[in-house]
Tab-separated table of C-alpha atoms in Angstrom:
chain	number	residue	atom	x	y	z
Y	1	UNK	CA	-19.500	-0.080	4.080
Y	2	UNK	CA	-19.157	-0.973	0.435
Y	3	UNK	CA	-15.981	-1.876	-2.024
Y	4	UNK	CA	-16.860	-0.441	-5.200
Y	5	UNK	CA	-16.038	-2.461	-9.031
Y	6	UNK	CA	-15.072	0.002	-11.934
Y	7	UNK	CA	-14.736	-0.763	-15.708
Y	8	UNK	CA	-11.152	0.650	-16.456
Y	9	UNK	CA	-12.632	0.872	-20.324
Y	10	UNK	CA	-15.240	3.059	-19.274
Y	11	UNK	CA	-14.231	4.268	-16.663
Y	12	UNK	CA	-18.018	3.782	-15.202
Y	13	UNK	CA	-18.555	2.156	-11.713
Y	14	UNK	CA	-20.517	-1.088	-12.395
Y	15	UNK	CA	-21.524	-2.378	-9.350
Y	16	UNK	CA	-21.224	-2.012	-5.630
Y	17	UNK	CA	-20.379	-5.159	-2.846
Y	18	UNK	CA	-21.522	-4.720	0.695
Y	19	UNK	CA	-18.429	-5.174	2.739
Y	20	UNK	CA	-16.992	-3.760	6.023
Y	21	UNK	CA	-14.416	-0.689	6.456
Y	22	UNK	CA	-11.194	-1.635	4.866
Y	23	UNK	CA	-7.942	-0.460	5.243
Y	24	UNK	CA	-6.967	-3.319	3.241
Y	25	UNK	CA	-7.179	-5.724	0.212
Y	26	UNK	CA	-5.537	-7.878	-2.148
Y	27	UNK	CA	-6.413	-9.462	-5.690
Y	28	UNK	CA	-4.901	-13.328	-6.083
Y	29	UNK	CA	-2.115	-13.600	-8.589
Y	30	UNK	CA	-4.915	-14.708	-11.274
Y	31	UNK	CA	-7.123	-11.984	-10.516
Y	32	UNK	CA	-10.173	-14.430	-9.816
Y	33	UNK	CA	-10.649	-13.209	-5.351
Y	34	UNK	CA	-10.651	-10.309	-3.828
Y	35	UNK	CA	-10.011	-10.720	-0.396
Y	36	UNK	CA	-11.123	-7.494	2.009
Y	37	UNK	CA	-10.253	-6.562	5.506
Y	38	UNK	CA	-13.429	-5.462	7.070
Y	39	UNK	CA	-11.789	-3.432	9.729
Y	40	UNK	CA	-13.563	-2.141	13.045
Y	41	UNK	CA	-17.003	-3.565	12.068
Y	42	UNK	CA	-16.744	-6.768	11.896
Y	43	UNK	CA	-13.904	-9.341	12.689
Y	44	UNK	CA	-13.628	-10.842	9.591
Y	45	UNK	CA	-12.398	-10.866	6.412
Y	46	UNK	CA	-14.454	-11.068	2.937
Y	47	UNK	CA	-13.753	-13.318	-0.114
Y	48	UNK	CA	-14.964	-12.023	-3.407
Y	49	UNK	CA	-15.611	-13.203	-6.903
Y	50	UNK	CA	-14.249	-11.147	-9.603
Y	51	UNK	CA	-16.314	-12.627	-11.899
Y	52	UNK	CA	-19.701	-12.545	-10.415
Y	53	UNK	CA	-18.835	-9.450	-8.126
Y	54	UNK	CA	-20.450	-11.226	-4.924
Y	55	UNK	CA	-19.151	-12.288	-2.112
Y	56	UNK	CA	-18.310	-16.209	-1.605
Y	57	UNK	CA	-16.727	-16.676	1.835
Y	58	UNK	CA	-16.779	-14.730	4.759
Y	59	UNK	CA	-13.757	-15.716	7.570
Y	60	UNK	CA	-14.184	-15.045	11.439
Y	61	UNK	CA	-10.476	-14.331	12.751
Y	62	UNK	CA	-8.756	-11.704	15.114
Y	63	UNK	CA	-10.190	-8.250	16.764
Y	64	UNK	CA	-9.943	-5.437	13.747
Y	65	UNK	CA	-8.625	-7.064	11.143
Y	66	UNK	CA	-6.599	-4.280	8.904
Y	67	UNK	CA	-4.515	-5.752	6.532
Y	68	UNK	CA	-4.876	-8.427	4.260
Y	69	UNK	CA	-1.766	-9.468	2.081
Y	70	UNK	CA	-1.986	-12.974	-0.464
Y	71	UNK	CA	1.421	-14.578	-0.420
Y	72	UNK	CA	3.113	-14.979	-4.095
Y	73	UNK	CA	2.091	-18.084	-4.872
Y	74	UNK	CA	-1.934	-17.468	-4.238
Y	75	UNK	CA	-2.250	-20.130	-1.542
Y	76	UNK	CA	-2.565	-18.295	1.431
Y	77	UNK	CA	-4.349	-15.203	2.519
Y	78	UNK	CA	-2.359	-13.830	5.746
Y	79	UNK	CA	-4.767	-10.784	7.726
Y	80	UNK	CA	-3.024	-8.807	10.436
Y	81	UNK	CA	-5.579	-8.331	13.528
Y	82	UNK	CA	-4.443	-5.361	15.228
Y	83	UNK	CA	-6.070	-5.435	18.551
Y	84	UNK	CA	-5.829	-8.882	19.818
Y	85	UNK	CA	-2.029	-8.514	17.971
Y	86	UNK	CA	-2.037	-11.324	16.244
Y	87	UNK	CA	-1.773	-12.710	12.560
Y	88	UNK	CA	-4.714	-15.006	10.658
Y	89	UNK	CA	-3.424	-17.113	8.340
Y	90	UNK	CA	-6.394	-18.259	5.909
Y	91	UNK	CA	-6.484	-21.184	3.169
Y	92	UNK	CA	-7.353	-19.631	0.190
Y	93	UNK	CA	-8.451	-22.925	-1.274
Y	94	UNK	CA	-10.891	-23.767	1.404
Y	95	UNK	CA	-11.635	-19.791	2.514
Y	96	UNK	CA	-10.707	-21.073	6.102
Y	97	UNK	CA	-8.637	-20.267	9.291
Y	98	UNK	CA	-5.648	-22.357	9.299
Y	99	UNK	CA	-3.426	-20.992	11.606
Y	100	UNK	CA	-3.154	-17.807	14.493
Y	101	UNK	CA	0.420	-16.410	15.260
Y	102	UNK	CA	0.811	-13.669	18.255
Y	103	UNK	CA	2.921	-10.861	17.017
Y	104	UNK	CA	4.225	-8.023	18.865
Y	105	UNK	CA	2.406	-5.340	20.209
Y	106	UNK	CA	0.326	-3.046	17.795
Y	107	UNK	CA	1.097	-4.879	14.385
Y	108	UNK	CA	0.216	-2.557	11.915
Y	109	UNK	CA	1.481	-4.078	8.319
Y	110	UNK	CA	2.309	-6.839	6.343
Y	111	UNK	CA	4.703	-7.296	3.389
Y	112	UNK	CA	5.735	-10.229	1.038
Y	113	UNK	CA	9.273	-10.598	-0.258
Y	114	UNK	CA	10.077	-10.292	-3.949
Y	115	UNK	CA	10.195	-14.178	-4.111
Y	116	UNK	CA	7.265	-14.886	-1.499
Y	117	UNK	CA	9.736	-16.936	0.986
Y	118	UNK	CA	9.326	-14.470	3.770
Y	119	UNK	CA	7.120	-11.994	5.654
Y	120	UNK	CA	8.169	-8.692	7.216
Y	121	UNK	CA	5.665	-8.060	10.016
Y	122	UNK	CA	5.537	-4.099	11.089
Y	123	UNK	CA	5.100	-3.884	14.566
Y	124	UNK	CA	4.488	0.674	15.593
Y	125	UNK	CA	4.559	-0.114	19.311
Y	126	UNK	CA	7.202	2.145	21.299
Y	127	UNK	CA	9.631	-0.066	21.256
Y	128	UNK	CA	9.641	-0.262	17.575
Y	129	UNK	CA	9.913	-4.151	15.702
Y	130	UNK	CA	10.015	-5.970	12.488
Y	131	UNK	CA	8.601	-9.504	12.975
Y	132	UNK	CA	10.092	-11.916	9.952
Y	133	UNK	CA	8.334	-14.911	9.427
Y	134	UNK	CA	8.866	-18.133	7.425
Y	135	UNK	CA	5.543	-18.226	4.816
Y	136	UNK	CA	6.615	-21.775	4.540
Y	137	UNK	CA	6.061	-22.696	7.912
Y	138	UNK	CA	4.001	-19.697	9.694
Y	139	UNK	CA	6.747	-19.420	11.916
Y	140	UNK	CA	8.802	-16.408	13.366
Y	141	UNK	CA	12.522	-16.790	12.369
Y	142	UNK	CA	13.859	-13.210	13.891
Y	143	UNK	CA	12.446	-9.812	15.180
Y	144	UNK	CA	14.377	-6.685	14.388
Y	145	UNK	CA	14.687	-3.858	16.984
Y	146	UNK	CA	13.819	-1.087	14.697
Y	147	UNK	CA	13.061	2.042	16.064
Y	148	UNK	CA	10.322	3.824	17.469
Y	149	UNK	CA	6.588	3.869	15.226
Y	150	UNK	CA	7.703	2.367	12.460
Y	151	UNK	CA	4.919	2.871	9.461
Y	152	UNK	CA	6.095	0.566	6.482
Y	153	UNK	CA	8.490	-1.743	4.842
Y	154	UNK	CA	9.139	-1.691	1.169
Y	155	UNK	CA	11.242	-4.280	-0.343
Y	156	UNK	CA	13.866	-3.158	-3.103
Y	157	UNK	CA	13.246	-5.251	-6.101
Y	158	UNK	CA	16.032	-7.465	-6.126
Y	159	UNK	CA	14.359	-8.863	-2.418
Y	160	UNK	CA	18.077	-8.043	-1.067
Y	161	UNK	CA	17.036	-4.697	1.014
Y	162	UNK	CA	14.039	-3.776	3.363
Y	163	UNK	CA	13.904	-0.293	4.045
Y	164	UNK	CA	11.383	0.990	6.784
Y	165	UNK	CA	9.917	4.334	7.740
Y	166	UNK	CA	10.349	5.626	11.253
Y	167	UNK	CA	7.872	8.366	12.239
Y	168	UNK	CA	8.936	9.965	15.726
Y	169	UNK	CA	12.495	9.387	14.333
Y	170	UNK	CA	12.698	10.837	11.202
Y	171	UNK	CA	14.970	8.630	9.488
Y	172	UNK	CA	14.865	5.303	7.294
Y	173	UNK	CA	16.206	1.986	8.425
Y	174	UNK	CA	18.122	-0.173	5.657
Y	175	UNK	CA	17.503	-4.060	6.715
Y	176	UNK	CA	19.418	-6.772	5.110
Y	177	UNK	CA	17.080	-9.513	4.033
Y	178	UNK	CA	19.744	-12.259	4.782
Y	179	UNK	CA	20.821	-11.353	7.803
Y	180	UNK	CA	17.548	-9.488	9.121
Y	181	UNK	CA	20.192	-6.477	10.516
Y	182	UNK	CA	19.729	-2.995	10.482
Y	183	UNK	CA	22.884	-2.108	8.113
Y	184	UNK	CA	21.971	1.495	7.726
Y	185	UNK	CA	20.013	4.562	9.480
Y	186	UNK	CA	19.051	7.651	6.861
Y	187	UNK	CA	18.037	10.691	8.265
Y	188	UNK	CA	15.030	12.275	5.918
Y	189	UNK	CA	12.634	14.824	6.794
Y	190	UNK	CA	9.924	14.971	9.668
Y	191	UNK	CA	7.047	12.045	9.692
Y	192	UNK	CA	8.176	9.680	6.770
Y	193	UNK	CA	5.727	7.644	5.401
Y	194	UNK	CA	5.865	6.094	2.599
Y	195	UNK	CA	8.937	4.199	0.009
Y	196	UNK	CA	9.228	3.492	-3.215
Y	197	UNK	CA	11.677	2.428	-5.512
Y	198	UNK	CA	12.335	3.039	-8.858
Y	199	UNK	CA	11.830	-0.253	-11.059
Y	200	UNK	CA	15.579	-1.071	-10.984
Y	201	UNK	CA	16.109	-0.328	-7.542
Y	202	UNK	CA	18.538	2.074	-7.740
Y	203	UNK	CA	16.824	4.862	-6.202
Y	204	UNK	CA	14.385	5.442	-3.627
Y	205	UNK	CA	11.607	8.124	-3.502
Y	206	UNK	CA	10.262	8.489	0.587
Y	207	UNK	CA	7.033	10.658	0.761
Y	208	UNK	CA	6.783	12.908	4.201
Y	209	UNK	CA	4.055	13.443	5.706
Y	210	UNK	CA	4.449	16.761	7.183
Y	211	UNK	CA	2.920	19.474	5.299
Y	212	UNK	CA	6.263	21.489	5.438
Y	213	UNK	CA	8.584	18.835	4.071
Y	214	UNK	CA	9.986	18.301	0.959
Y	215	UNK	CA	10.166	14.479	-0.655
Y	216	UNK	CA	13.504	12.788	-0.084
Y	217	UNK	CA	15.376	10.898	-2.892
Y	218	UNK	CA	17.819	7.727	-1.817
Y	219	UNK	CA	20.770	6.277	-3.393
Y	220	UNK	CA	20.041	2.594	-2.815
Y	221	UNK	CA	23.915	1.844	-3.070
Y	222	UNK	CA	25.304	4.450	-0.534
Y	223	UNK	CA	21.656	4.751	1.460
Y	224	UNK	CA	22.454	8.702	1.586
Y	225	UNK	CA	19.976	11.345	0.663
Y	226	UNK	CA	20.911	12.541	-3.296
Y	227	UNK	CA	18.518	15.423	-3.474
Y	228	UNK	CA	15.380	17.100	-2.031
Y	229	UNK	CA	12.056	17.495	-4.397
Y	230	UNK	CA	9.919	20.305	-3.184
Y	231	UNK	CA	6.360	19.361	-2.779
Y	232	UNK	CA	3.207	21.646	-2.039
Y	233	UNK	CA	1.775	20.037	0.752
Y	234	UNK	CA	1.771	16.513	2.360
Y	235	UNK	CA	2.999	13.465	0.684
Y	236	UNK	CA	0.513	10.930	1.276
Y	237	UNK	CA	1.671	8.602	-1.524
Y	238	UNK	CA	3.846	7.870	-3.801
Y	239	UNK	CA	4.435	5.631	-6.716
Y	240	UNK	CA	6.511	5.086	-10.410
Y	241	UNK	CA	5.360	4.422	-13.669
Y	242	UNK	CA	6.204	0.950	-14.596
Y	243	UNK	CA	9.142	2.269	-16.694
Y	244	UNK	CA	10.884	4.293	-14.002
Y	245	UNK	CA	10.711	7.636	-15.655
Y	246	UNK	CA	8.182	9.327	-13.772
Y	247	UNK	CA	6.702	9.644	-10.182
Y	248	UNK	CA	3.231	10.677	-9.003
Y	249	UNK	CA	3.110	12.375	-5.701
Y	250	UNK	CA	0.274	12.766	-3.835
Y	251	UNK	CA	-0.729	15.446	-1.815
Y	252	UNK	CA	-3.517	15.235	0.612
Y	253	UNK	CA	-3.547	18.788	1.799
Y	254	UNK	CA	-3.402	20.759	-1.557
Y	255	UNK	CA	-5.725	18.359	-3.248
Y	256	UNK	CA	-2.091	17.894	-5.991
Y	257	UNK	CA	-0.493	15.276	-7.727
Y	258	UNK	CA	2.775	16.229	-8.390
Y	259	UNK	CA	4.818	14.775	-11.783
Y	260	UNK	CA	8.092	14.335	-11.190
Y	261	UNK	CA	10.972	13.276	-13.590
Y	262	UNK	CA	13.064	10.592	-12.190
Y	263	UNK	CA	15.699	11.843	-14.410
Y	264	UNK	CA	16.329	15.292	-13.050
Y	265	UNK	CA	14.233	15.137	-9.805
Y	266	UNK	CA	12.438	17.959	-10.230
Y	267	UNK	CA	8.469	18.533	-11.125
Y	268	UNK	CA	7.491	19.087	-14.086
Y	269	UNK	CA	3.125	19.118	-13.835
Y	270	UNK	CA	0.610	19.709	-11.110
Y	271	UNK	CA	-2.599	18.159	-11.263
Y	272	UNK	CA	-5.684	19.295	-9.322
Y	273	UNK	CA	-7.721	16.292	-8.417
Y	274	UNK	CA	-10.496	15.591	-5.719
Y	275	UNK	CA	-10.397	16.791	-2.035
Y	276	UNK	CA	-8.204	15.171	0.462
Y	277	UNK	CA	-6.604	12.784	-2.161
Y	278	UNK	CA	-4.720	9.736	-0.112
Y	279	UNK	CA	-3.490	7.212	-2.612
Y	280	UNK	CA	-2.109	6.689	-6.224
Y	281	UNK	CA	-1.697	3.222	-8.772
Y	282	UNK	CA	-0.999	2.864	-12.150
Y	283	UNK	CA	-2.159	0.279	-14.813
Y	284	UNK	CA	0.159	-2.284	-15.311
Y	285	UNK	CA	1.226	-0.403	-19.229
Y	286	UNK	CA	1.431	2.667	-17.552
Y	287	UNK	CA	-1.136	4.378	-19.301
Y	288	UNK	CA	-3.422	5.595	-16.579
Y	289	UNK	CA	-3.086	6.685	-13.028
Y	290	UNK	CA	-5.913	5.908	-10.395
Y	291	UNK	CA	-6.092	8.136	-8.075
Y	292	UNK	CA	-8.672	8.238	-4.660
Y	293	UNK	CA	-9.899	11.166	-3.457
Y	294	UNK	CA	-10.750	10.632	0.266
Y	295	UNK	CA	-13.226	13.307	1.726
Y	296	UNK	CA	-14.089	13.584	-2.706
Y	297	UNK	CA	-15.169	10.434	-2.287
Y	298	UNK	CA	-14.359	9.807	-5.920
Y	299	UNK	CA	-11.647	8.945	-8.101
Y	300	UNK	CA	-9.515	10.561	-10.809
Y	301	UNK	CA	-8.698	9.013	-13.475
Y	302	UNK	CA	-5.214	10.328	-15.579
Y	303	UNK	CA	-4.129	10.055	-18.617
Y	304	UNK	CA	0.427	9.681	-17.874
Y	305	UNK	CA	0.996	11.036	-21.482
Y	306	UNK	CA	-1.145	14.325	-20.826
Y	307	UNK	CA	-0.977	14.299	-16.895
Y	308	UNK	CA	-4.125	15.588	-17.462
Y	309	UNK	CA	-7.261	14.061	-16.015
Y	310	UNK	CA	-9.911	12.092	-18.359
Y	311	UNK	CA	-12.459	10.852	-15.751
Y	312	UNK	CA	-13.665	11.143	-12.012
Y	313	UNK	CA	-15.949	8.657	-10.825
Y	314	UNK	CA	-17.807	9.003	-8.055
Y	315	UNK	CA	-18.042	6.983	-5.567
Y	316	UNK	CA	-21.144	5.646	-3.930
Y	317	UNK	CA	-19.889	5.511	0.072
Y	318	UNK	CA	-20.747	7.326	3.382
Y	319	UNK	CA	-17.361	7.945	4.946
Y	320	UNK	CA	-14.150	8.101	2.772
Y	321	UNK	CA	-12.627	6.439	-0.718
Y	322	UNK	CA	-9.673	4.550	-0.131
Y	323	UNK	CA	-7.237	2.136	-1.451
Y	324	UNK	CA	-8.178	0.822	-5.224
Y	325	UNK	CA	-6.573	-2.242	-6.732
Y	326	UNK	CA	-6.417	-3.169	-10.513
Y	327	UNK	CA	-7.100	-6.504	-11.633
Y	328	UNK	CA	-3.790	-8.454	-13.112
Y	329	UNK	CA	-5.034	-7.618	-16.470
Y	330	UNK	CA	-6.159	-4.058	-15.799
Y	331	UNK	CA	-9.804	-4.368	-16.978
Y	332	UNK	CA	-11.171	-3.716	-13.619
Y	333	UNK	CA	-10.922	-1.787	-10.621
Y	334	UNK	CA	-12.033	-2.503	-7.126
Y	335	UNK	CA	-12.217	0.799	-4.813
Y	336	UNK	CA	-12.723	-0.006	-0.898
Y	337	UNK	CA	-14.238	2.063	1.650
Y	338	UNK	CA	-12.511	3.659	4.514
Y	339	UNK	CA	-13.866	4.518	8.064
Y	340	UNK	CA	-14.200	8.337	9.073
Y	341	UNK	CA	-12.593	7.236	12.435
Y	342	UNK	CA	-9.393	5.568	10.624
């Protein structure tokens, strides 16, 4: 139960911070907290100081709190409680619970809009819903019927488009942010998980995670399927390089990241990394790829000129490595741990 604090420079963990089981966490806009999601352990969430490394509010809200998002403007910290279904909204001023809004059943994620004015709410029960809320106000403006288990929303850049991954469906739903309407169904392969768009928004990468698929590239304008990238193995993440030319794909299975080139879709390196790799982030210059190895319990650390990897930093935790976060100006690196029973 520990988030872990590396020195990007060195590349050397530097100290450790007792906190729950996250599946979650955000830096504010400055950098200064790092909020935490402490998961099935404790019903609460965890303020840190980036400068001291310790931890300088702890917040009782909901039952299994698993995400944690900050809203653009660093005011508010809003937590998503899964099994009481409901959503914490936290002053990040005071570190305290101003507000509790009842979602739908089984809410599972939480995304900001490019300019911070709304909230897409992911809601994986059956039935399938995208809860939109006012950040203004707290309030739910719409729910969109979406499908059934939907995993996440990823808002093109422009803030104009939502699309969402639909597991038992196998297809990608195209909301319009105005309207909050489904405008378009994409049929990709079997178990998508994960979107990401290419810094202009003109194309979308969607990661599958069945070990037999291949990773599915989107026009944006037409919402049709362009080409097919064959992967080896699962795609447990994906993301670009700030300047749109390549992708990193991870695969959990095969212990890979695969290179792709935006420009011709197609791979062009392999890199072995840990075991059971699960997620992938760049520094904000592009420079270096993070990249945590689950069951490893470390992280690799790549060099995007080489695709070759410099570092791997262990990681001092019982169960699992999880999601790691870069400080706005990329000198640190905060690495969470992740429950076994996730």
């Amino acid at each position: 139960m520990t988030t872990a604090v590396i020195d990007v420079k060195t590349h050397s963990l530097i100290t450790t911070i007792p906190t729950g089981f996250s599946s979650s966490s955000a830096f504010t806009p400055d950098g200064k907290i790092f909020y935490v999601a402490n998961g099935s352990n404790s019903n609460s969430v965890s303020a840190i100081d980036t400068k001291t490394h310790s931890i300088i509010a702890s917040i009782a809200i909901g039952s299994i709190p698993i995400v944690v998002a900050i809203t653009k403007d660093g005011k508010l910290v809003y937590v998503i409680n899964r099994d009481d279904n409901t959503l914490s909204v936290i002053n990040l001023k005071t570190h305290s619970l101003i507000s509790t809004v009842l979602t739908d059943e089984q809410p599972e994620g939480i995304v900001f809009s490019p300019d911070g004015k709304l909230a897409y709410i992911v809601n994986s029960n059956p039935a399938g819903t995208i809860i939109v809320m006012d950040v203004s106000t707290h309030s739910i403006i719409s729910t969109v019927s979406i499908g059934d288990i939907p995993i996440g929303v990823t808002f093109t850049p422009d803030g104009q488009l939502a699309y969402v991954t639909i597991r038992d469906s196998n297809t990608v739903s195209v909301i319009n942010v105005t309207t909050h309407s489904v405008i378009a169904t994409t049929t990709v392969g079997v178990q998508p998980n994960v979107v990401a768009f290419t810094p202009n928004g003109k194309i979308a990468y969607i990661a599958i995670s069945n070990i037999n698929e291949n990773l599915y590239v989107i026009d944006v304008k037409t919402h049709s399927v362009i080409a097919t990238v064959q992967i080896d193995g699962d795609q447990t993440d994906v993301a670009f390089t700030p300047d749109g030319k390549l992708a990193y794909v991870v695969s959990n299975f095969t212990g890979i990241v695969s290179v792709i080139s935006v420009k011709t879709h197609s791979v062009i390196a392999t890199i072995p990394v840990g075991t059971e790799p699960i997620f992938v982030v760049f520094t904000s210059d592009g420079k270096l790829a993070y990249v945590s190895n689950s069951r490893g319990k470390s992280v690799s650390v790549i060099d995007t000129k080489t695709h070759s990897i410099i570092a791997t930093i262990n990681m001092p935790f019982n169960e699992l490595s999880g999601f790691i976060s870069f400080t706005p100006d990329d000198k640190l690196a905060y690495v969470v741990e992740l429950s076994d029973e996730a």
